[in-house]
Amino acid sequence: MVVTGAGGGIGSLVVGRFLANGDTVVATDLSEEALGRLPDPTGQSLHRLPGNITSEEDCAAVAARAAEVGGRVDVLVNVAGYFPTRPFDDMTAAEFREVVDVNLTGAFLMIKAVTPQLRGRGWGRVVLVGSASTFEGVPGQVHYVAAKAGLFGLARSLARVLGKDGITVNVVTPGLTLTPPVRAGMPPDFIAQQVGLRAIPRDEQAEDLVGAIFFLASPDADFISGQTVNVDGGKHML
């Protein structure tokens, strides 16, 4: 299986869950240093490959590595994301494109790269990590919210395209999750405010997402496709 954004707070836990399940994981991230911190309990099941999800060549290399070490790709979990804050009036077209490239185009490229292997097996799982910010909008993240909203259309359309091949495509939408980038980039009072807006009034941790992702990647989710599973403590009830 392949996990993108594997060096981050969410991605690293996803990698750990699948390794604990006995899976062979190809972990890719822009940061080679972050990949180096990923533990591999067996010393054989984790394969680290630095790469840029916006590069077709890098995505192809990840898919090829997965085929080499595992014989096939059967699961893709796309966690890679980039969420800078920028007022709309100051946002440039180049900044908008950069955020869309990582959050939406990168997902397309990675799916495109692994699809032949998924089809070859006749069974596959694609799980895309979106954002619950798409349900309400965020003034300082117009580019990010627009890109993450695009994942819904991508997943639903690909679910139609790939369903006949035994491949499901779904989205998991986390709320504001206390990963290191969020702690560093968001005001503490804003983070605290989110707690009071949730039906389950506590901080959201990266660990809260792993179960939903693991379920959608499992045989138990054989008949679920084109769906959005929202994991934000009940802030948004869809």
Coordinates of C-alpha atoms in Angstrom, one line a residue:
M1 CA 0.0 0.0 0.0
V2 CA 1.0 3.7 -0.4
V3 CA 0.6 6.5 2.0
T4 CA 1.4 10.1 0.9
G5 CA 2.2 12.8 3.4
A6 CA 3.5 10.0 5.5
G7 CA 5.8 12.1 7.6
G8 CA 3.1 14.3 9.1
G9 CA 1.1 14.0 12.2
I10 CA -1.8 12.1 10.5
G11 CA 0.2 10.3 7.9
S12 CA 2.7 8.8 10.4
L13 CA -0.1 7.3 12.5
V14 CA -1.8 5.9 9.4
V15 CA 1.5 4.2 8.4
G16 CA 1.8 2.8 12.0
R17 CA -1.7 1.4 11.9
F18 CA -1.1 -0.5 8.6
L19 CA 2.3 -1.7 9.7
A20 CA 0.7 -3.1 12.9
N21 CA -1.8 -4.9 10.6
G22 CA 1.1 -6.7 8.9
D23 CA 0.9 -4.6 5.6
T24 CA 3.9 -3.6 3.5
V25 CA 3.8 0.2 3.3
V26 CA 5.5 2.6 0.8
A27 CA 5.6 5.9 2.6
T28 CA 6.2 9.1 0.7
D29 CA 6.6 12.7 1.8
L30 CA 8.4 15.8 0.7
S31 CA 10.5 15.7 3.8
E32 CA 13.2 13.0 3.8
E33 CA 13.9 13.9 7.5
A34 CA 10.3 13.3 8.5
L35 CA 10.3 9.9 6.7
G36 CA 13.4 9.0 8.6
R37 CA 11.6 9.4 11.9
L38 CA 9.0 6.8 11.0
P39 CA 9.5 3.6 13.1
D40 CA 9.5 0.2 11.4
P41 CA 9.0 -2.5 14.0
T42 CA 9.8 -5.3 11.6
G43 CA 12.7 -3.6 9.8
Q44 CA 11.3 -5.0 6.5
S45 CA 7.7 -3.7 6.0
L46 CA 8.3 0.0 5.7
H47 CA 9.8 1.5 2.5
R48 CA 10.5 5.3 2.6
L49 CA 10.6 7.2 -0.7
P50 CA 10.9 11.0 -0.6
G51 CA 8.9 12.7 -3.3
N52 CA 6.8 15.6 -4.4
I53 CA 3.1 14.7 -5.0
T54 CA 2.8 17.5 -7.6
S55 CA 5.4 15.7 -9.8
E56 CA 4.2 13.0 -12.3
E57 CA 7.6 11.5 -12.2
D58 CA 7.7 11.2 -8.5
C59 CA 4.2 9.7 -8.3
A60 CA 5.2 7.2 -11.0
A61 CA 8.3 6.3 -8.9
V62 CA 6.3 5.7 -5.8
A63 CA 3.9 3.4 -7.7
A64 CA 6.8 1.5 -9.2
R65 CA 8.5 1.1 -5.8
A66 CA 5.3 -0.3 -4.3
A67 CA 5.0 -2.8 -7.1
E68 CA 8.7 -3.8 -6.6
V69 CA 8.5 -4.3 -2.8
G70 CA 4.9 -5.6 -2.5
G71 CA 4.1 -7.0 -5.8
R72 CA 1.1 -4.7 -6.2
V73 CA -0.7 -1.7 -4.9
D74 CA -4.1 -2.4 -3.3
V75 CA -4.5 0.7 -1.1
L76 CA -3.7 4.4 -1.6
V77 CA -4.2 6.7 1.4
N78 CA -3.6 10.3 0.2
V79 CA -2.8 12.4 3.3
A80 CA -0.4 15.0 1.7
G81 CA -1.7 18.5 2.2
Y82 CA -0.6 22.1 2.3
F83 CA -2.6 24.8 4.2
P84 CA -1.0 28.2 4.3
T85 CA -3.0 31.2 5.5
R86 CA -3.3 34.2 3.3
P87 CA -6.0 37.0 3.0
F88 CA -7.9 36.7 -0.2
D89 CA -7.1 40.3 -1.2
D90 CA -3.4 39.6 -0.9
M91 CA -3.5 36.1 -2.5
T92 CA -1.7 35.8 -5.9
A93 CA -2.6 33.4 -8.7
A94 CA 0.7 31.6 -8.2
E95 CA -0.1 31.0 -4.5
F96 CA -3.6 29.7 -5.4
R97 CA -2.1 27.4 -8.0
E98 CA 0.5 26.1 -5.6
V99 CA -2.1 25.1 -3.0
V100 CA -4.4 23.5 -5.6
D101 CA -1.4 21.6 -7.0
V102 CA -0.6 19.9 -3.7
N103 CA -4.1 19.3 -2.4
L104 CA -6.0 18.5 -5.5
T105 CA -3.8 17.9 -8.5
G106 CA -1.4 15.9 -6.5
A107 CA -4.2 13.5 -5.4
F108 CA -5.2 13.1 -9.1
L109 CA -1.6 12.4 -10.1
M110 CA -1.1 9.8 -7.4
I111 CA -4.3 8.0 -8.1
K112 CA -3.5 8.0 -11.8
A113 CA -0.1 6.4 -11.1
V114 CA -1.4 3.5 -9.0
T115 CA -4.7 2.8 -10.9
P116 CA -3.1 0.3 -13.3
Q117 CA -2.0 -1.8 -10.4
L118 CA -5.4 -1.5 -8.6
R119 CA -7.1 -2.6 -11.8
G120 CA -4.7 -5.4 -12.3
R121 CA -5.7 -6.9 -9.0
G122 CA -9.4 -6.3 -9.5
W123 CA -9.7 -4.8 -6.0
G124 CA -8.5 -1.6 -4.5
R125 CA -9.1 1.2 -2.0
V126 CA -8.4 4.9 -2.5
V127 CA -8.9 7.1 0.6
L128 CA -8.4 10.8 0.3
V129 CA -8.0 13.1 3.3
G130 CA -10.0 16.2 2.8
S131 CA -11.0 18.9 5.3
A132 CA -14.2 19.7 7.3
S133 CA -13.4 23.4 6.5
T134 CA -15.1 22.8 3.2
F135 CA -18.4 22.7 5.0
E136 CA -18.3 26.3 6.1
G137 CA -15.4 28.1 4.4
V138 CA -12.4 29.8 5.9
P139 CA -11.7 33.4 4.9
G140 CA -7.9 33.1 5.2
Q141 CA -7.7 29.8 3.3
V142 CA -9.7 30.4 0.1
H143 CA -7.2 28.4 -1.9
Y144 CA -7.0 25.5 0.5
V145 CA -10.8 25.1 1.0
A146 CA -11.4 25.3 -2.7
A147 CA -8.8 22.6 -3.4
K148 CA -10.0 20.3 -0.6
A149 CA -13.6 20.7 -1.9
G150 CA -12.4 19.6 -5.2
L151 CA -11.6 16.2 -3.7
F152 CA -15.3 15.5 -3.3
G153 CA -15.9 15.8 -7.0
L154 CA -12.7 13.8 -7.8
A155 CA -13.8 11.0 -5.4
R156 CA -17.4 10.8 -6.7
S157 CA -16.4 10.8 -10.3
L158 CA -13.6 8.3 -9.9
A159 CA -16.0 6.1 -7.8
R160 CA -18.1 5.9 -11.0
V161 CA -15.1 5.2 -13.2
L162 CA -13.4 2.6 -11.1
G163 CA -16.3 0.8 -9.4
K164 CA -16.6 -1.8 -12.1
D165 CA -12.9 -2.7 -11.4
G166 CA -13.6 -3.4 -7.7
I167 CA -12.0 -0.1 -6.6
T168 CA -13.7 2.2 -4.1
V169 CA -12.8 5.9 -3.7
N170 CA -13.8 7.8 -0.5
V171 CA -12.9 10.9 1.4
V172 CA -12.3 11.4 5.1
T173 CA -12.7 15.0 6.4
P174 CA -11.0 15.9 9.6
G175 CA -11.8 19.0 11.6
L176 CA -9.0 21.2 13.1
T177 CA -6.6 18.5 14.2
L178 CA -3.8 19.2 16.6
T179 CA -0.8 18.3 14.5
P180 CA 2.4 20.2 14.8
P181 CA 1.7 22.6 11.8
V182 CA -1.7 23.4 13.3
R183 CA -0.2 24.2 16.7
A184 CA 2.4 26.3 15.1
G185 CA 0.2 28.2 12.7
M186 CA -3.1 28.7 14.4
P187 CA -3.9 31.1 17.3
P188 CA -4.5 29.2 20.6
D189 CA -7.8 31.0 21.2
F190 CA -9.0 29.9 17.8
I191 CA -8.1 26.3 18.5
A192 CA -9.8 26.5 21.9
Q193 CA -12.9 28.0 20.3
Q194 CA -13.3 24.9 18.1
V195 CA -13.8 22.7 21.2
G196 CA -17.0 24.4 22.2
L197 CA -18.4 24.0 18.7
R198 CA -18.2 20.2 18.8
A199 CA -20.8 17.7 20.0
I200 CA -17.8 15.9 21.6
P201 CA -16.2 18.9 23.3
R202 CA -12.5 18.2 23.2
D203 CA -9.5 18.7 21.0
E204 CA -9.2 16.6 17.8
Q205 CA -6.1 14.5 17.7
A206 CA -4.6 12.8 14.7
E207 CA -5.4 9.4 16.4
D208 CA -9.1 10.2 15.9
L209 CA -8.8 9.8 12.1
V210 CA -7.0 6.6 11.8
G211 CA -9.9 4.3 12.5
A212 CA -12.1 5.8 9.8
I213 CA -9.2 5.6 7.3
F214 CA -8.4 2.0 8.2
F215 CA -12.1 1.0 7.9
L216 CA -12.5 2.5 4.4
A217 CA -9.3 0.7 3.3
S218 CA -10.6 -2.7 4.5
P219 CA -12.8 -5.4 3.0
D220 CA -15.5 -4.3 5.5
A221 CA -16.0 -1.2 3.3
D222 CA -16.5 -3.2 0.0
F223 CA -19.9 -1.6 -0.8
I224 CA -19.0 2.0 0.2
S225 CA -17.8 4.4 -2.5
G226 CA -18.0 8.0 -3.5
Q227 CA -18.7 8.9 0.1
T228 CA -17.5 11.5 2.6
V229 CA -16.9 10.4 6.2
N230 CA -16.7 13.4 8.4
V231 CA -14.5 13.0 11.6
D232 CA -14.7 16.3 13.4
G233 CA -16.3 15.5 16.8
G234 CA -19.8 16.4 15.6
K235 CA -19.1 20.0 14.7
H236 CA -20.7 19.4 11.3
M237 CA -23.5 16.9 11.1
L238 CA -24.1 15.9 7.5

